Short mmCIF file of N, CA and C in Angstrom, two decimals:
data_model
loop_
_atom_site.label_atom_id
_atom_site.label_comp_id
_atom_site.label_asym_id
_atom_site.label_seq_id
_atom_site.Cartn_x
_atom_site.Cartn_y
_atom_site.Cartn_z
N UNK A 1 131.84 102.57 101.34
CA UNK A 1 132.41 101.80 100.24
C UNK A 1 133.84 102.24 99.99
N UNK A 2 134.54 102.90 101.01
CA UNK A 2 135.93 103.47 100.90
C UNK A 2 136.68 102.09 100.30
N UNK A 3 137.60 102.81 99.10
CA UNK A 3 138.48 101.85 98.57
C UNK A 3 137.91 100.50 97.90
N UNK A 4 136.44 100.85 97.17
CA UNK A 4 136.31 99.51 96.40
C UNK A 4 136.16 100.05 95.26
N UNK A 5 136.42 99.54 94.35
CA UNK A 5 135.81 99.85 92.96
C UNK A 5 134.06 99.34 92.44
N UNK A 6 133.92 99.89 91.58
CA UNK A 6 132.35 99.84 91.30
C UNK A 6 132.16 100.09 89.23
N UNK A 7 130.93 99.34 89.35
CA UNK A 7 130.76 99.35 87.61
C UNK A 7 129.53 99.82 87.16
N UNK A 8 129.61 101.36 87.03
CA UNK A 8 128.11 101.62 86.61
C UNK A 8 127.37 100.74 85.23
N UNK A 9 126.11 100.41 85.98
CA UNK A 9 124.95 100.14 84.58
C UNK A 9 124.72 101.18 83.78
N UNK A 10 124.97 101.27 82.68
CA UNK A 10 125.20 101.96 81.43
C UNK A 10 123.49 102.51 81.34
N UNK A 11 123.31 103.92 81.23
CA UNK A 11 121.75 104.57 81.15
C UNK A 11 121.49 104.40 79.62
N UNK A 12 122.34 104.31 78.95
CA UNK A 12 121.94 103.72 77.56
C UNK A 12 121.78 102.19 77.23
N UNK A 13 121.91 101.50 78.32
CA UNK A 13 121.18 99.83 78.31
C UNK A 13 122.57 98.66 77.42
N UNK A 14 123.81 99.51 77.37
CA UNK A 14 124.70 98.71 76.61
C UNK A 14 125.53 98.13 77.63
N UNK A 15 125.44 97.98 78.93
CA UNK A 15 125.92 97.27 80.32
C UNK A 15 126.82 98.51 81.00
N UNK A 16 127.63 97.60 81.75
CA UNK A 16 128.43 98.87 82.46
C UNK A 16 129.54 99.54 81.61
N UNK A 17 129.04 100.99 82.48
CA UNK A 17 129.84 102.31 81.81
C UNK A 17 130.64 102.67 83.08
N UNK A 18 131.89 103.73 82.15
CA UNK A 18 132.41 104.76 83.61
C UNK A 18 132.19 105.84 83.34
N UNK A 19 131.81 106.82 84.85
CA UNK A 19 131.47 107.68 84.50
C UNK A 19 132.50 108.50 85.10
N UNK A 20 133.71 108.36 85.25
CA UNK A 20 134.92 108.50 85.92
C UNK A 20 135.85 109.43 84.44
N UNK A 21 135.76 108.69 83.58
CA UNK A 21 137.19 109.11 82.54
C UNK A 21 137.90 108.28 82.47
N UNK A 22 137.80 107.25 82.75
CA UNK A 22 138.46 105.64 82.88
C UNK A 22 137.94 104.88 81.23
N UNK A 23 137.21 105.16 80.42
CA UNK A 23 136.79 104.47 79.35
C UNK A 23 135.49 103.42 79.49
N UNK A 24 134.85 103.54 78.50
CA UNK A 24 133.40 102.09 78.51
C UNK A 24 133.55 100.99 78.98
N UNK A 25 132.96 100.43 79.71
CA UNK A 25 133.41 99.22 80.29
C UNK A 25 134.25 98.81 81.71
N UNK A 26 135.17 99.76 81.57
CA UNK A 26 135.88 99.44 82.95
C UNK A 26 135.56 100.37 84.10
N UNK A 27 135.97 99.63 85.41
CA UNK A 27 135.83 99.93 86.44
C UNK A 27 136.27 100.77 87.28
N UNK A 28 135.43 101.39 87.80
CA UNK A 28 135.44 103.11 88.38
C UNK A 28 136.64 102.60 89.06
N UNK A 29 137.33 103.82 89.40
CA UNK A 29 138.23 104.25 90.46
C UNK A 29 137.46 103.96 91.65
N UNK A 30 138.37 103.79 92.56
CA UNK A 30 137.81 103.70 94.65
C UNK A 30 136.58 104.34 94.35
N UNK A 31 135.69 104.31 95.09
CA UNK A 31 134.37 104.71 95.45
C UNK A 31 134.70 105.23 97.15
N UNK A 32 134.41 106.32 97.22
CA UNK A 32 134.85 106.73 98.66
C UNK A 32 133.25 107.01 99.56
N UNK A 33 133.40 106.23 100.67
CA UNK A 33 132.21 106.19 101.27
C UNK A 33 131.06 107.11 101.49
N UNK A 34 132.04 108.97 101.38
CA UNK A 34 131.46 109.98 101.20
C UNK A 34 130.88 110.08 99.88
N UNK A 35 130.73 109.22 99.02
CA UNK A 35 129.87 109.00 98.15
C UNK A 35 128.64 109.18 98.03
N UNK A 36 128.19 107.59 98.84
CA UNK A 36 127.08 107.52 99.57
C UNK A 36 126.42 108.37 100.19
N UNK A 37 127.24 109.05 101.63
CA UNK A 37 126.87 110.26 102.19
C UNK A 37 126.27 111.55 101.21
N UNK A 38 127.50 111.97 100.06
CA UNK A 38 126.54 112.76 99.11
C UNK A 38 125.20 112.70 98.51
N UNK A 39 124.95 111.14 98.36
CA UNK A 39 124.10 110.87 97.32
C UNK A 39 122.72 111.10 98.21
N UNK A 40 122.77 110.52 99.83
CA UNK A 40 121.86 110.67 100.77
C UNK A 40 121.72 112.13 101.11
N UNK A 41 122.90 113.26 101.50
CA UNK A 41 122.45 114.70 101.26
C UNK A 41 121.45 115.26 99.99
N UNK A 42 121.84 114.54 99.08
CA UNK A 42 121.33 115.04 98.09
C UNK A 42 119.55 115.16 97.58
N UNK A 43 119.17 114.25 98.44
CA UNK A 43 117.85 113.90 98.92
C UNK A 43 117.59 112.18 98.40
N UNK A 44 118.53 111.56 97.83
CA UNK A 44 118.20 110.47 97.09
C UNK A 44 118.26 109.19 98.07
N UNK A 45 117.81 108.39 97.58
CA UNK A 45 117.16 107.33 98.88
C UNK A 45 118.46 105.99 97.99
N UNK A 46 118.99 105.26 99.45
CA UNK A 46 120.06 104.25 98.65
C UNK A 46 119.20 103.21 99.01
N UNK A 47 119.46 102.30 97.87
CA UNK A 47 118.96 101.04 98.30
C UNK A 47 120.36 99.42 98.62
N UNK A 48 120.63 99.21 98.83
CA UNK A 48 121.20 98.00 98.73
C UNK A 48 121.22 96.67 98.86
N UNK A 49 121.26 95.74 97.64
CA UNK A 49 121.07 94.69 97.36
C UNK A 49 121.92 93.81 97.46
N UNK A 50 122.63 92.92 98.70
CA UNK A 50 123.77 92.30 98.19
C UNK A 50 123.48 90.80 97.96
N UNK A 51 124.13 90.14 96.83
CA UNK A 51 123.64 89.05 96.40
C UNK A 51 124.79 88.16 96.75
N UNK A 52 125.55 87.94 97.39
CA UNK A 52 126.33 87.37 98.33
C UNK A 52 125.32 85.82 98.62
N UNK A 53 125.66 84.37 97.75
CA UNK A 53 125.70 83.38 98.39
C UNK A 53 124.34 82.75 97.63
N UNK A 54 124.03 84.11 96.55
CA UNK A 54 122.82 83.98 95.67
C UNK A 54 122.96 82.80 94.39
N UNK A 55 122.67 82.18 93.90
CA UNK A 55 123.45 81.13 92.87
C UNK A 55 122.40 80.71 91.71
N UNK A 56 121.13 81.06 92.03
CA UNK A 56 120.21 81.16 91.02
C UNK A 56 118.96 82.28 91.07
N UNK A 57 118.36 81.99 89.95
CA UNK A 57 116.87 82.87 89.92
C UNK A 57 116.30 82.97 90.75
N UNK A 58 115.81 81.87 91.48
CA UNK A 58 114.54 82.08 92.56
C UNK A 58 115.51 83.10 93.79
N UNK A 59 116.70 82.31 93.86
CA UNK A 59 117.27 83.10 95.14
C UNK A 59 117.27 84.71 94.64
N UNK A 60 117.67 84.81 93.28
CA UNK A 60 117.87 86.39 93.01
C UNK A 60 116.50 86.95 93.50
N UNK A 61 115.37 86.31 93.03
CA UNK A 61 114.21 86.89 93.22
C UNK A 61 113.71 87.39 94.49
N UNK A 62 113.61 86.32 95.75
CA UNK A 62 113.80 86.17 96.99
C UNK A 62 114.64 87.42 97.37
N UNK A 63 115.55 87.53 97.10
CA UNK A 63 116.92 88.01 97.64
C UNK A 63 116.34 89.55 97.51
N UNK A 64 115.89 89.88 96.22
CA UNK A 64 115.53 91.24 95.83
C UNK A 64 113.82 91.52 96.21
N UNK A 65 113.06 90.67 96.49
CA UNK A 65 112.27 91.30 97.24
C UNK A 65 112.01 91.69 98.57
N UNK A 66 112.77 90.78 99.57
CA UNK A 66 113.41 91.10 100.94
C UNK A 66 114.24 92.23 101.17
N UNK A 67 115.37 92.06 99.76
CA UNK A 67 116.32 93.63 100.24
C UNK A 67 115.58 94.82 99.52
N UNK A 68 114.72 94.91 99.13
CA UNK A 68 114.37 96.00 98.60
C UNK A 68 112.86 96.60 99.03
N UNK A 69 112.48 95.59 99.94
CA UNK A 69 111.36 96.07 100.45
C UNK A 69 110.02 95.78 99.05
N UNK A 70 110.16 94.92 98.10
CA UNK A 70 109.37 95.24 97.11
C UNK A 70 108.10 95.25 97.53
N UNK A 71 106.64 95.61 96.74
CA UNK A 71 105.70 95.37 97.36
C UNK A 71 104.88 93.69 96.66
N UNK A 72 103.80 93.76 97.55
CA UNK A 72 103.24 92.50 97.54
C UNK A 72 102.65 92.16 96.13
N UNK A 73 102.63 92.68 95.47
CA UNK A 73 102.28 92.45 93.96
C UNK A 73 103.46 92.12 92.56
N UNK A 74 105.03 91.81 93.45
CA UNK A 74 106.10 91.78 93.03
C UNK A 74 105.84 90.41 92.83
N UNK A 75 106.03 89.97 91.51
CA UNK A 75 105.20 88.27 91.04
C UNK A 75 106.98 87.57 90.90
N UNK A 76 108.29 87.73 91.45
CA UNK A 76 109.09 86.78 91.11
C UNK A 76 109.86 86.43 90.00
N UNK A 77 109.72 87.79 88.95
CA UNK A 77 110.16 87.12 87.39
C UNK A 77 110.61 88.24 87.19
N UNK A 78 110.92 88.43 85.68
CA UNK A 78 111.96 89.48 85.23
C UNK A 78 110.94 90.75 85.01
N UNK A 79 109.97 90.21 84.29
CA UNK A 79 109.09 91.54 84.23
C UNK A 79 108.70 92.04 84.97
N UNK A 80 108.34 91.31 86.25
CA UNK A 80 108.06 91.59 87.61
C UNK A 80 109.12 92.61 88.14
N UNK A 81 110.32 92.37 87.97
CA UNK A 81 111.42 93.08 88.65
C UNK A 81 111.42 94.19 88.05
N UNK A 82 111.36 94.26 86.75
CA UNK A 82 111.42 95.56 85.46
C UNK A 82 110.23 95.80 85.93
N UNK A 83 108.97 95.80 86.19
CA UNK A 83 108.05 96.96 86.68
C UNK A 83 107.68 97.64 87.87
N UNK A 84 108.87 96.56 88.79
CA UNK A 84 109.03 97.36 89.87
C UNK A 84 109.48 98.26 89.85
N UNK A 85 111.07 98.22 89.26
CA UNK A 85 112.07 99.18 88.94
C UNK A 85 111.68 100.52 88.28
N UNK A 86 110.68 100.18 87.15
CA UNK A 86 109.98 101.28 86.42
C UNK A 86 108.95 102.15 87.15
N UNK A 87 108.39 101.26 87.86
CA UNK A 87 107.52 102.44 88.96
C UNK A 87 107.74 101.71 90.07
N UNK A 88 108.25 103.12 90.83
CA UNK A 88 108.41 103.19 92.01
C UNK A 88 107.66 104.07 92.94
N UNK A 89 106.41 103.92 92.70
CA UNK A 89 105.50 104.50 93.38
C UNK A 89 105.32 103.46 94.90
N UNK A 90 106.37 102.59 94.90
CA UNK A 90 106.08 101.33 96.31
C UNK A 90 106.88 102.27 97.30
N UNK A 91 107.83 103.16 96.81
CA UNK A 91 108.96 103.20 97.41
C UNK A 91 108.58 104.76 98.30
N UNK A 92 109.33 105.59 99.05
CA UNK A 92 109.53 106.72 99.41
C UNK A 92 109.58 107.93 98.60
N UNK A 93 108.73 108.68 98.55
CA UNK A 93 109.09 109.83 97.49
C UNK A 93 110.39 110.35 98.05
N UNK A 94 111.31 109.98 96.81
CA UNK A 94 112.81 111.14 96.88
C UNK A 94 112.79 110.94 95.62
N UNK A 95 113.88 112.47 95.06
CA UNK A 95 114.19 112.27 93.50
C UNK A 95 114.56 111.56 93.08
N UNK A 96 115.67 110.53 93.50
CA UNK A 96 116.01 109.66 92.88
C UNK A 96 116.44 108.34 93.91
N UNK A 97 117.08 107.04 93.23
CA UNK A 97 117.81 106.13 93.92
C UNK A 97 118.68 105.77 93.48
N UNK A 98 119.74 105.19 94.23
CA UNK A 98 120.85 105.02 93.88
C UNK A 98 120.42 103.17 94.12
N UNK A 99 120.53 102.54 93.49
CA UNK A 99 120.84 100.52 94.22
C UNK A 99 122.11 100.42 93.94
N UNK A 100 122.46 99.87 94.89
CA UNK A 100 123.86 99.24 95.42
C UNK A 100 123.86 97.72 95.28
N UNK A 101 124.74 97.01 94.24
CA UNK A 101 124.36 95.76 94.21
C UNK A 101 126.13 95.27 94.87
N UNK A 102 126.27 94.54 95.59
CA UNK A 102 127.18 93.90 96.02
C UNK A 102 127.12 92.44 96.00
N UNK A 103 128.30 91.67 95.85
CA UNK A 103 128.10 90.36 96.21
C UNK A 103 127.75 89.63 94.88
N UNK A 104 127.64 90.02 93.95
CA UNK A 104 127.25 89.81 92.55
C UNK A 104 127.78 88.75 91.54
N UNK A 105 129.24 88.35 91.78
CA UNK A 105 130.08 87.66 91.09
C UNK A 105 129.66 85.93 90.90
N UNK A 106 129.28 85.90 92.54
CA UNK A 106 129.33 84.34 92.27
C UNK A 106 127.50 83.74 91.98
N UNK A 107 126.91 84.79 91.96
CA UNK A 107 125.98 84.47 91.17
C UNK A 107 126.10 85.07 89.47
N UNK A 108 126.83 85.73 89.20
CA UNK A 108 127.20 85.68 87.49
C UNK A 108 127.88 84.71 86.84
N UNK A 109 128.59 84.16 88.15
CA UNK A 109 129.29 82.87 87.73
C UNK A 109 128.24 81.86 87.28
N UNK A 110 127.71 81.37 88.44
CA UNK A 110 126.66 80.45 88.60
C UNK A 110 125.55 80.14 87.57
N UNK A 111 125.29 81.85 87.23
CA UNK A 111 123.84 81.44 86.08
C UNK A 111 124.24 82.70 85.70
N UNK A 112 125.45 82.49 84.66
CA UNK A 112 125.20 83.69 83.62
C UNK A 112 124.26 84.15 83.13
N UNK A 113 123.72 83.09 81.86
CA UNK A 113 122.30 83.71 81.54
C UNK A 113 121.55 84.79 81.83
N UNK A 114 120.81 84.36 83.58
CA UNK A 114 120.41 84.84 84.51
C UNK A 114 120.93 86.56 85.06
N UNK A 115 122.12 86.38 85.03
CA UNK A 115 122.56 87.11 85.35
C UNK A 115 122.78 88.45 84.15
N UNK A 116 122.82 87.95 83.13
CA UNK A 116 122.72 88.88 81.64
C UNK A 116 121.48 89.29 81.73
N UNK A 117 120.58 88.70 82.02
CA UNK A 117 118.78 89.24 82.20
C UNK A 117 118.82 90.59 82.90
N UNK A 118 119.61 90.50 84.25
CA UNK A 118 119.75 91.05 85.63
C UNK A 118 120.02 92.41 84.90
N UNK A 119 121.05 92.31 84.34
CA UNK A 119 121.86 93.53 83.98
C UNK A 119 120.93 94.62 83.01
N UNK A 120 120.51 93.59 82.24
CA UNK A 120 119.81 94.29 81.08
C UNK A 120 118.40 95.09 82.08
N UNK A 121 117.84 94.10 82.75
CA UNK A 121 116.84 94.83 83.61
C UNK A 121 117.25 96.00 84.59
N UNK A 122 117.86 95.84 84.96
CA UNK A 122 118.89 97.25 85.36
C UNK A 122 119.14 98.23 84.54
N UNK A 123 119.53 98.06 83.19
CA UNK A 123 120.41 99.63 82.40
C UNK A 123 118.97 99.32 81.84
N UNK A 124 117.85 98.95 81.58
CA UNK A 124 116.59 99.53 80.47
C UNK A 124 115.76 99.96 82.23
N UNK A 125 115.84 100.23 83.26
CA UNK A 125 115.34 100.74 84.45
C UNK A 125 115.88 102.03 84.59
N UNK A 126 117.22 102.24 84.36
CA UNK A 126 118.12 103.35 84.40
C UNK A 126 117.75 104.05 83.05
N UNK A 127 117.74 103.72 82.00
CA UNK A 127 117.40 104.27 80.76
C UNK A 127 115.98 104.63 81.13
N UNK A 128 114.78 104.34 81.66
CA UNK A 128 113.89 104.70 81.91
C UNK A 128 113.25 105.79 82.74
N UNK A 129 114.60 106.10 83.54
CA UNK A 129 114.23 106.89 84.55
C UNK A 129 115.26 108.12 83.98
N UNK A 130 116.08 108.18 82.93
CA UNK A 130 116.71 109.43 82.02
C UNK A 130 115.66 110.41 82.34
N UNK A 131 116.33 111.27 82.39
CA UNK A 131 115.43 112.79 81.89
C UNK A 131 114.30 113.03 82.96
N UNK A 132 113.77 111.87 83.58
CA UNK A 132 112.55 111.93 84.38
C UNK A 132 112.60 112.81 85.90
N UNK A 133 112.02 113.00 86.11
CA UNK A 133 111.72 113.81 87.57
C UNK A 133 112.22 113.08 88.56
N UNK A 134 111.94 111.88 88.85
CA UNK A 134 112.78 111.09 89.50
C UNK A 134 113.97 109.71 88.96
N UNK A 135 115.33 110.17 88.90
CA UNK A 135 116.03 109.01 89.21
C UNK A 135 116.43 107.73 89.37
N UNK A 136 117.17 106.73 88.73
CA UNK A 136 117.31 105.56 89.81
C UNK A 136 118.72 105.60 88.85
N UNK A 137 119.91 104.76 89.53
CA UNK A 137 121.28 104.67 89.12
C UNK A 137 121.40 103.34 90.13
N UNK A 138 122.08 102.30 89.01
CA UNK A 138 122.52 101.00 89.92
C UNK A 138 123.90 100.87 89.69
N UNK A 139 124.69 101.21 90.51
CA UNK A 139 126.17 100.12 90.66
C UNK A 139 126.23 99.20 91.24
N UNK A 140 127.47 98.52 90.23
CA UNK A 140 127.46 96.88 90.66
C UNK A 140 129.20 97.11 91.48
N UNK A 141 129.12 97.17 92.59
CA UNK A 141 130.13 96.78 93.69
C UNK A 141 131.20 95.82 93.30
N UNK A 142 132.40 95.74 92.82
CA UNK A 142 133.55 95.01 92.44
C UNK A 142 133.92 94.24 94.05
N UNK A 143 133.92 94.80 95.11
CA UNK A 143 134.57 94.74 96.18
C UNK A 143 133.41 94.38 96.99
N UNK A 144 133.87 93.71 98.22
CA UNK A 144 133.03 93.30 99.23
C UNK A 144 132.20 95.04 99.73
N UNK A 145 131.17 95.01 99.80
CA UNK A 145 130.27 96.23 100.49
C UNK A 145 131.09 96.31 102.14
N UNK A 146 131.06 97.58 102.58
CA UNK A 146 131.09 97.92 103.88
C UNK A 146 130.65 98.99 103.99
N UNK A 147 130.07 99.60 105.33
CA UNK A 147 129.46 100.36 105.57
C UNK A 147 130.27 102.08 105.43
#
């Protein structure tokens, strides 16, 4: 992710935060690819979601159970997504995860609404996993993803 900027989901559920020194709301400094690399030393498992070309719900839904490997009891809806997110007993035991959402814009365009759901299900997933034994942290990718 050398040279993109990124917008953490706020662990207190009030949208994106920085956790940079940049102020509430705005967007991290470069994200340097050795990022990633840390976050994978660290034992934490990345996931990435890019929603690139996504323009409504069903596609978000689709989109996030394919990139995320969800399991077969993942019903398609918001609560569905929020109890995936909340237990992750589908997933690999590591302490934590990082999701990587890229590609994001022109489906916030498309179905705001939708996309306000998204977010909120994200920072009350992150707020959920505070303090806990295992982890999860989602940034939302400003910049096209690269490897």
């Amino acid at each position: 992710m050398a040279g993109e900027d990124a917008e953490r989901i706020a662990s207190d559920g009030a949208g994106p935060r920085d956790v940079g020194g940049q102020g509430v709301g705005e967007p991290l400094g470069p994200v340097p690819a050795s990022v990633l690399d840390a976050v994978r030393g660290s034992g934490w498992a990345t996931l990435t979601l890019d929603l690139t070309g996504v323009l409504d719900k069903d596609a978000f839904m689709d989109r996030c159970a394919r990139a995320l490997e969800l399991p077969d009891w993942f019903g398609r809806n918001w609560d569905a997504l929020a109890d995936c997110l909340t237990d992750l007993s589908w997933t690999p035991d590591a302490p934590g995860r990082l999701l990587v959402v890229s590609g994001w814009r022109e489906y916030a365009e498309a179905a705001p609404g939708d996309w306000a759901v998204a977010q909120e299900v994200f920072a009350d997933a992150v707020t959920y996993w505070q303090g806990r034994e295992r982890g999860l942290e989602v940034v939302l990718v400003v910049g096209p993803l690269s490897g």
